[in-house]
Amino acid sequence: MNRYCAFFAVLLTLWLQAFAAWGEDTDAPAISYFTDKQRGWFWYEVQPEPVVKKLPETVKPKPVPPADSIKAQPKPPTVVPAEPAPLTSAWLRKNLETYLNKAIDEPTHENVAAFYYLQRAMMDKAERFTHTARYVVMSDPQLDETVRRPVATYAVNEANRQANVMADKALKDIAGLAGILFFFRSDCRYCHVQAPILNMLANAYGFNIYPVSLDGLPMPNGLFGNFKTDQGQAALLGVEQTPALFLMKPPRQIVPLSQGVLSLEELTSRILLAAKESGWLDASQYQTTQGIRSTPMLLPATGSINSATAQDPLALIQALQHSAQTGGVP
């Protein structure tokens, strides 16, 4: 009887160990023998290995090849400018100094003669150009400067005489439209010498002089005693130095002439220019007062000559001539 009890005790122990081994699998719920009795008593049953999930492989960057292994990009071919043809003006400008330096450093007969022959060739080309240029200019009145202003002495004298006549007439006409605004100071010595010139201008052409004293005092020479005291007009006109002269045409046109001493000739010249720029004097009349004959100007409109015309000498001449015919005088 005791033998049977010992047998059952050992059997019970083995059964408990097997049951404990099954319970160690914590991932799956414990399976009761009574629900899986068909498997029997397989104490040494091999359990399947767990499935290991593989992580997605990361894309490894491609290795960068060393700098030495990278092939250099081919450089574009260097464009060598074409050499100018021998004895052209471009060739002479480039090479004449080289021949001169060679003749100085190595003054052999051949080196010195070569330089002088090239210099002679350059002078001959210049002489040929001069003759052609003289003929072209004298055959085209739009290019001949003697048409605008003569160079012969007797003709220059006549042009100057006509210019003086026209200038006197123009100045008298301007004097009927505008007067001279004269800012001065009693202690300004330059104002003292400018006042007699203004007096001559008034007597010769009839200009009215409007004197304004900046310090409220008269000039010691007694000229222009009927002055007005400055009430801020000088600051409005930007007077910084005296004497200051302005051409004033009523009611509101005021044109600056100078802030400094002017001779009578320079003063009348500036009055004529100011009148021309202000539209009181015609451009053709102004040119006549300068001893210059009025001629059309070669000033084409912007964009009227394209690049193709500019590359063709005959087409360029015709385009400039057309602009002179339609443009009129300045």
Short mmCIF file of C-alpha atoms in Angstrom, two decimals:
data_model
loop_
_atom_site.label_atom_id
_atom_site.label_comp_id
_atom_site.label_asym_id
_atom_site.label_seq_id
_atom_site.Cartn_x
_atom_site.Cartn_y
_atom_site.Cartn_z
CA MET A 1 0.00 0.00 0.00
CA ASN A 2 2.79 2.37 0.87
CA ARG A 3 4.37 1.56 -2.47
CA TYR A 4 1.30 2.71 -4.33
CA CYS A 5 1.15 5.91 -2.28
CA ALA A 6 4.75 6.74 -3.17
CA PHE A 7 4.06 6.14 -6.86
CA PHE A 8 1.12 8.50 -6.89
CA ALA A 9 3.14 11.16 -5.03
CA VAL A 10 5.87 11.11 -7.68
CA LEU A 11 3.30 11.24 -10.46
CA LEU A 12 1.57 14.20 -8.84
CA THR A 13 4.91 16.06 -8.57
CA LEU A 14 5.72 15.59 -12.24
CA TRP A 15 2.26 16.71 -13.22
CA LEU A 16 2.60 19.94 -11.20
CA GLN A 17 6.00 20.73 -12.80
CA ALA A 18 4.56 20.33 -16.25
CA PHE A 19 1.65 22.55 -15.40
CA ALA A 20 4.03 25.26 -14.04
CA ALA A 21 6.05 25.19 -17.30
CA TRP A 22 2.89 25.85 -19.31
CA GLY A 23 2.02 28.79 -17.04
CA GLU A 24 5.35 30.57 -17.79
CA ASP A 25 4.07 31.54 -21.28
CA THR A 26 2.68 34.93 -20.38
CA ASP A 27 1.98 35.99 -23.94
CA ALA A 28 -0.86 33.50 -24.35
CA PRO A 29 -3.53 32.62 -21.79
CA ALA A 30 -3.07 29.37 -19.83
CA ILE A 31 -4.71 26.40 -21.52
CA SER A 32 -6.43 23.93 -19.21
CA TYR A 33 -5.88 20.30 -19.74
CA PHE A 34 -9.58 19.74 -19.64
CA THR A 35 -10.08 22.02 -22.67
CA ASP A 36 -7.11 20.54 -24.61
CA LYS A 37 -7.12 16.89 -23.45
CA GLN A 38 -6.65 15.53 -26.98
CA ARG A 39 -2.91 16.59 -26.86
CA GLY A 40 -2.23 14.06 -24.10
CA TRP A 41 0.74 13.98 -21.77
CA PHE A 42 3.55 15.28 -23.98
CA TRP A 43 5.94 16.39 -21.29
CA TYR A 44 8.79 17.09 -23.68
CA GLU A 45 6.82 18.80 -26.45
CA VAL A 46 8.97 21.35 -28.39
CA GLN A 47 7.39 24.75 -28.43
CA PRO A 48 7.59 26.78 -31.69
CA GLU A 49 10.11 29.64 -31.75
CA PRO A 50 8.61 33.14 -31.48
CA VAL A 51 8.36 35.13 -34.71
CA VAL A 52 10.65 38.16 -34.66
CA LYS A 53 9.29 41.15 -36.59
CA LYS A 54 11.89 42.78 -38.85
CA LEU A 55 12.18 46.53 -38.77
CA PRO A 56 12.11 48.31 -42.17
CA GLU A 57 15.57 48.88 -43.50
CA THR A 58 16.64 52.51 -43.69
CA VAL A 59 18.01 53.79 -46.97
CA LYS A 60 21.67 54.41 -46.52
CA PRO A 61 23.08 57.53 -48.19
CA LYS A 62 25.36 56.92 -51.09
CA PRO A 63 28.97 57.55 -50.24
CA VAL A 64 30.37 60.78 -51.64
CA PRO A 65 33.34 60.09 -53.86
CA PRO A 66 36.54 61.89 -52.93
CA ALA A 67 37.25 65.22 -54.53
CA ASP A 68 40.17 63.80 -56.46
CA SER A 69 37.93 61.31 -58.23
CA ILE A 70 35.48 63.96 -59.50
CA LYS A 71 36.24 64.82 -63.08
CA ALA A 72 36.65 68.53 -63.69
CA GLN A 73 34.14 70.11 -66.06
CA PRO A 74 35.73 71.08 -69.36
CA LYS A 75 36.29 74.83 -69.66
CA PRO A 76 34.86 76.64 -72.67
CA PRO A 77 37.47 77.35 -75.30
CA THR A 78 39.10 80.76 -75.04
CA VAL A 79 38.17 83.01 -77.92
CA VAL A 80 41.24 84.80 -79.19
CA PRO A 81 40.38 88.14 -80.79
CA ALA A 82 41.30 88.36 -84.42
CA GLU A 83 44.48 90.28 -85.18
CA PRO A 84 43.78 93.48 -87.16
CA ALA A 85 45.00 93.54 -90.71
CA PRO A 86 48.55 94.93 -91.10
CA LEU A 87 48.90 98.69 -91.63
CA THR A 88 45.26 99.40 -90.71
CA SER A 89 44.70 102.14 -88.16
CA ALA A 90 43.92 99.52 -85.49
CA TRP A 91 47.11 97.62 -86.33
CA LEU A 92 49.22 100.81 -86.21
CA ARG A 93 47.78 101.83 -82.83
CA LYS A 94 48.64 98.40 -81.47
CA ASN A 95 52.08 97.88 -82.99
CA LEU A 96 53.69 101.25 -83.70
CA GLU A 97 54.85 101.71 -80.10
CA THR A 98 56.26 98.18 -80.10
CA TYR A 99 58.40 98.98 -83.15
CA LEU A 100 59.51 102.24 -81.52
CA ASN A 101 60.57 100.48 -78.32
CA LYS A 102 62.43 97.85 -80.30
CA ALA A 103 64.25 100.54 -82.27
CA ILE A 104 65.24 102.31 -79.04
CA ASP A 105 66.40 99.15 -77.25
CA GLU A 106 68.09 97.64 -80.31
CA PRO A 107 68.92 100.55 -82.66
CA THR A 108 69.96 98.55 -85.66
CA HIS A 109 69.49 100.01 -89.13
CA GLU A 110 66.63 97.60 -89.83
CA ASN A 111 64.77 98.30 -86.55
CA VAL A 112 65.04 102.09 -86.85
CA ALA A 113 64.09 102.06 -90.54
CA ALA A 114 61.10 99.80 -89.87
CA PHE A 115 59.73 102.25 -87.30
CA TYR A 116 60.17 105.26 -89.59
CA TYR A 117 58.57 103.44 -92.52
CA LEU A 118 55.53 102.65 -90.35
CA GLN A 119 55.39 106.25 -89.17
CA ARG A 120 55.55 107.44 -92.78
CA ALA A 121 52.71 105.08 -93.72
CA MET A 122 50.60 106.43 -90.85
CA MET A 123 51.26 110.05 -91.94
CA ASP A 124 50.35 109.21 -95.53
CA LYS A 125 47.05 107.68 -94.36
CA ALA A 126 46.35 110.82 -92.32
CA GLU A 127 47.12 113.07 -95.28
CA ARG A 128 44.83 111.06 -97.53
CA PHE A 129 42.04 111.34 -94.94
CA THR A 130 42.57 115.12 -94.66
CA HIS A 131 42.23 115.69 -98.40
CA THR A 132 39.08 113.61 -98.59
CA ALA A 133 37.63 115.30 -95.52
CA ARG A 134 38.21 118.78 -96.95
CA TYR A 135 36.46 117.83 -100.18
CA VAL A 136 33.52 116.23 -98.34
CA VAL A 137 33.06 119.25 -96.06
CA MET A 138 33.30 121.89 -98.78
CA SER A 139 30.80 120.02 -100.98
CA ASP A 140 28.14 119.71 -98.26
CA PRO A 141 26.72 122.92 -96.68
CA GLN A 142 25.46 120.95 -93.68
CA LEU A 143 29.06 120.08 -92.80
CA ASP A 144 30.83 123.29 -93.81
CA GLU A 145 31.31 125.47 -90.72
CA THR A 146 32.02 128.53 -92.86
CA VAL A 147 28.33 128.52 -93.72
CA ARG A 148 27.47 129.11 -90.07
CA ARG A 149 30.41 131.32 -89.18
CA PRO A 150 32.88 132.73 -91.77
CA VAL A 151 36.62 132.56 -91.18
CA ALA A 152 37.84 135.25 -93.58
CA THR A 153 38.67 138.47 -91.74
CA TYR A 154 36.42 140.77 -93.79
CA ALA A 155 33.56 138.26 -93.48
CA VAL A 156 34.08 137.92 -89.73
CA ASN A 157 33.91 141.69 -89.36
CA GLU A 158 30.66 141.78 -91.31
CA ALA A 159 29.21 138.94 -89.21
CA ASN A 160 30.15 140.79 -86.03
CA ARG A 161 28.58 144.01 -87.30
CA GLN A 162 25.33 142.22 -88.11
CA ALA A 163 25.43 140.49 -84.74
CA ASN A 164 25.79 143.82 -82.92
CA VAL A 165 22.88 145.31 -84.85
CA MET A 166 20.65 142.33 -84.08
CA ALA A 167 21.76 142.23 -80.45
CA ASP A 168 20.99 145.93 -79.93
CA LYS A 169 17.54 145.45 -81.42
CA ALA A 170 16.89 142.32 -79.36
CA LEU A 171 18.04 143.97 -76.12
CA LYS A 172 15.77 146.96 -76.71
CA ASP A 173 12.87 144.59 -77.36
CA ILE A 174 13.63 142.70 -74.15
CA ALA A 175 13.91 145.98 -72.21
CA GLY A 176 10.33 146.69 -73.21
CA LEU A 177 9.28 143.43 -71.58
CA ALA A 178 11.53 143.01 -68.54
CA GLY A 179 13.67 144.95 -66.06
CA ILE A 180 16.75 144.23 -63.93
CA LEU A 181 16.33 143.42 -60.24
CA PHE A 182 19.51 144.60 -58.45
CA PHE A 183 20.29 143.44 -54.88
CA PHE A 184 23.16 145.29 -53.17
CA ARG A 185 24.68 146.25 -49.81
CA SER A 186 25.99 149.67 -48.92
CA ASP A 187 29.33 148.19 -47.76
CA CYS A 188 29.79 145.88 -50.79
CA ARG A 189 32.62 147.29 -52.92
CA TYR A 190 31.69 145.01 -55.83
CA CYS A 191 28.21 146.54 -55.79
CA HIS A 192 29.81 149.97 -56.09
CA VAL A 193 31.52 149.01 -59.39
CA GLN A 194 28.50 147.09 -60.71
CA ALA A 195 26.15 150.06 -60.32
CA PRO A 196 27.74 152.23 -63.08
CA ILE A 197 27.53 149.31 -65.54
CA LEU A 198 23.84 148.91 -64.78
CA ASN A 199 23.43 152.63 -65.34
CA MET A 200 25.09 152.26 -68.78
CA LEU A 201 22.76 149.33 -69.59
CA ALA A 202 19.74 151.43 -68.71
CA ASN A 203 20.91 154.37 -70.83
CA ALA A 204 21.87 152.23 -73.85
CA TYR A 205 18.86 149.93 -74.11
CA GLY A 206 16.18 151.39 -71.87
CA PHE A 207 16.19 148.77 -69.11
CA ASN A 208 14.44 149.70 -65.86
CA ILE A 209 16.66 148.95 -62.85
CA TYR A 210 14.92 147.96 -59.60
CA PRO A 211 17.49 148.39 -56.76
CA VAL A 212 16.97 146.59 -53.44
CA SER A 213 19.23 147.28 -50.43
CA LEU A 214 19.88 144.33 -48.13
CA ASP A 215 21.04 146.52 -45.22
CA GLY A 216 18.58 149.39 -45.83
CA LEU A 217 21.37 151.88 -46.65
CA PRO A 218 22.26 153.60 -49.97
CA MET A 219 25.50 153.19 -51.87
CA PRO A 220 28.10 155.91 -51.23
CA ASN A 221 28.41 156.80 -54.93
CA GLY A 222 24.82 158.07 -54.94
CA LEU A 223 23.61 155.80 -57.76
CA PHE A 224 20.14 154.28 -57.51
CA GLY A 225 19.13 156.33 -54.53
CA ASN A 226 15.48 155.39 -55.10
CA PHE A 227 16.12 151.88 -53.72
CA LYS A 228 13.76 149.67 -51.76
CA THR A 229 14.70 147.91 -48.54
CA ASP A 230 14.68 144.11 -48.67
CA GLN A 231 11.55 142.61 -47.14
CA GLY A 232 12.52 138.94 -47.60
CA GLN A 233 12.66 138.92 -51.39
CA ALA A 234 16.38 138.09 -51.37
CA ALA A 235 15.85 134.96 -49.27
CA LEU A 236 13.02 133.79 -51.52
CA LEU A 237 15.26 134.15 -54.59
CA GLY A 238 18.24 132.46 -52.92
CA VAL A 239 20.55 135.47 -52.85
CA GLU A 240 23.83 134.52 -51.16
CA GLN A 241 26.28 137.05 -52.65
CA THR A 242 26.05 140.63 -53.82
CA PRO A 243 25.70 142.13 -56.31
CA ALA A 244 22.84 139.82 -57.39
CA LEU A 245 21.07 140.43 -60.69
CA PHE A 246 17.79 138.99 -61.95
CA LEU A 247 15.84 139.53 -65.15
CA MET A 248 12.29 140.28 -64.08
CA LYS A 249 9.29 140.21 -66.41
CA PRO A 250 5.96 141.19 -64.83
CA PRO A 251 3.93 139.80 -63.35
CA ARG A 252 5.78 136.71 -62.03
CA GLN A 253 8.69 135.68 -64.26
CA ILE A 254 12.11 136.11 -62.64
CA VAL A 255 15.24 134.64 -64.27
CA PRO A 256 18.66 134.68 -62.47
CA LEU A 257 21.56 136.42 -64.25
CA SER A 258 24.42 136.39 -61.74
CA GLN A 259 25.56 136.74 -58.15
CA GLY A 260 28.79 138.60 -58.82
CA VAL A 261 30.20 141.43 -60.90
CA LEU A 262 29.59 141.33 -64.68
CA SER A 263 31.01 143.44 -67.49
CA LEU A 264 28.58 145.15 -69.85
CA GLU A 265 29.39 142.64 -72.62
CA GLU A 266 28.87 139.64 -70.36
CA LEU A 267 25.71 141.15 -68.88
CA THR A 268 24.10 141.72 -72.30
CA SER A 269 25.15 138.21 -73.40
CA ARG A 270 23.46 136.65 -70.36
CA ILE A 271 20.32 138.73 -70.88
CA LEU A 272 20.04 137.46 -74.47
CA LEU A 273 20.55 133.83 -73.39
CA ALA A 274 18.05 134.13 -70.55
CA ALA A 275 15.49 135.64 -72.92
CA LYS A 276 16.05 132.84 -75.42
CA GLU A 277 15.66 130.10 -72.79
CA SER A 278 12.54 131.81 -71.42
CA GLY A 279 10.95 131.96 -74.87
CA TRP A 280 11.04 135.76 -75.15
CA LEU A 281 13.55 135.59 -78.03
CA ASP A 282 13.34 133.30 -81.08
CA ALA A 283 16.15 130.73 -81.44
CA SER A 284 16.95 131.94 -84.95
CA GLN A 285 17.18 135.55 -83.74
CA TYR A 286 19.43 134.47 -80.88
CA GLN A 287 21.85 132.75 -83.27
CA THR A 288 22.04 135.91 -85.37
CA THR A 289 22.94 137.95 -82.28
CA GLN A 290 25.90 135.57 -81.79
CA GLY A 291 27.21 136.14 -85.34
CA ILE A 292 26.13 132.65 -86.43
CA ARG A 293 23.94 131.99 -89.44
CA SER A 294 20.86 129.96 -88.59
CA THR A 295 21.16 126.40 -89.96
CA PRO A 296 19.27 123.14 -89.25
CA MET A 297 20.74 120.88 -86.59
CA LEU A 298 21.57 117.21 -87.13
CA LEU A 299 19.61 115.97 -84.13
CA PRO A 300 17.42 112.96 -85.00
CA ALA A 301 14.68 111.88 -82.63
CA THR A 302 15.59 109.22 -80.09
CA GLY A 303 15.15 105.75 -81.59
CA SER A 304 14.67 107.00 -85.14
CA ILE A 305 17.95 105.39 -86.30
CA ASN A 306 18.23 101.64 -85.78
CA SER A 307 21.42 99.59 -85.55
CA ALA A 308 21.20 98.39 -89.15
CA THR A 309 21.06 101.98 -90.42
CA ALA A 310 23.98 102.93 -88.19
CA GLN A 311 26.12 100.19 -89.77
CA ASP A 312 25.47 101.43 -93.32
CA PRO A 313 27.33 104.73 -94.05
CA LEU A 314 25.02 105.82 -96.87
CA ALA A 315 21.84 104.99 -94.93
CA LEU A 316 23.25 106.81 -91.88
CA ILE A 317 23.97 109.96 -93.95
CA GLN A 318 20.48 109.95 -95.43
CA ALA A 319 18.87 109.51 -92.01
CA LEU A 320 20.84 112.44 -90.55
CA GLN A 321 20.06 114.62 -93.56
CA HIS A 322 16.35 113.83 -93.18
CA SER A 323 16.45 114.78 -89.49
CA ALA A 324 18.07 118.11 -90.38
CA GLN A 325 15.36 118.88 -92.93
CA THR A 326 12.52 118.07 -90.55
CA GLY A 327 14.09 119.24 -87.29
CA GLY A 328 14.60 122.91 -88.16
CA VAL A 329 16.81 125.26 -86.20
CA PRO A 330 17.62 124.88 -82.48
#
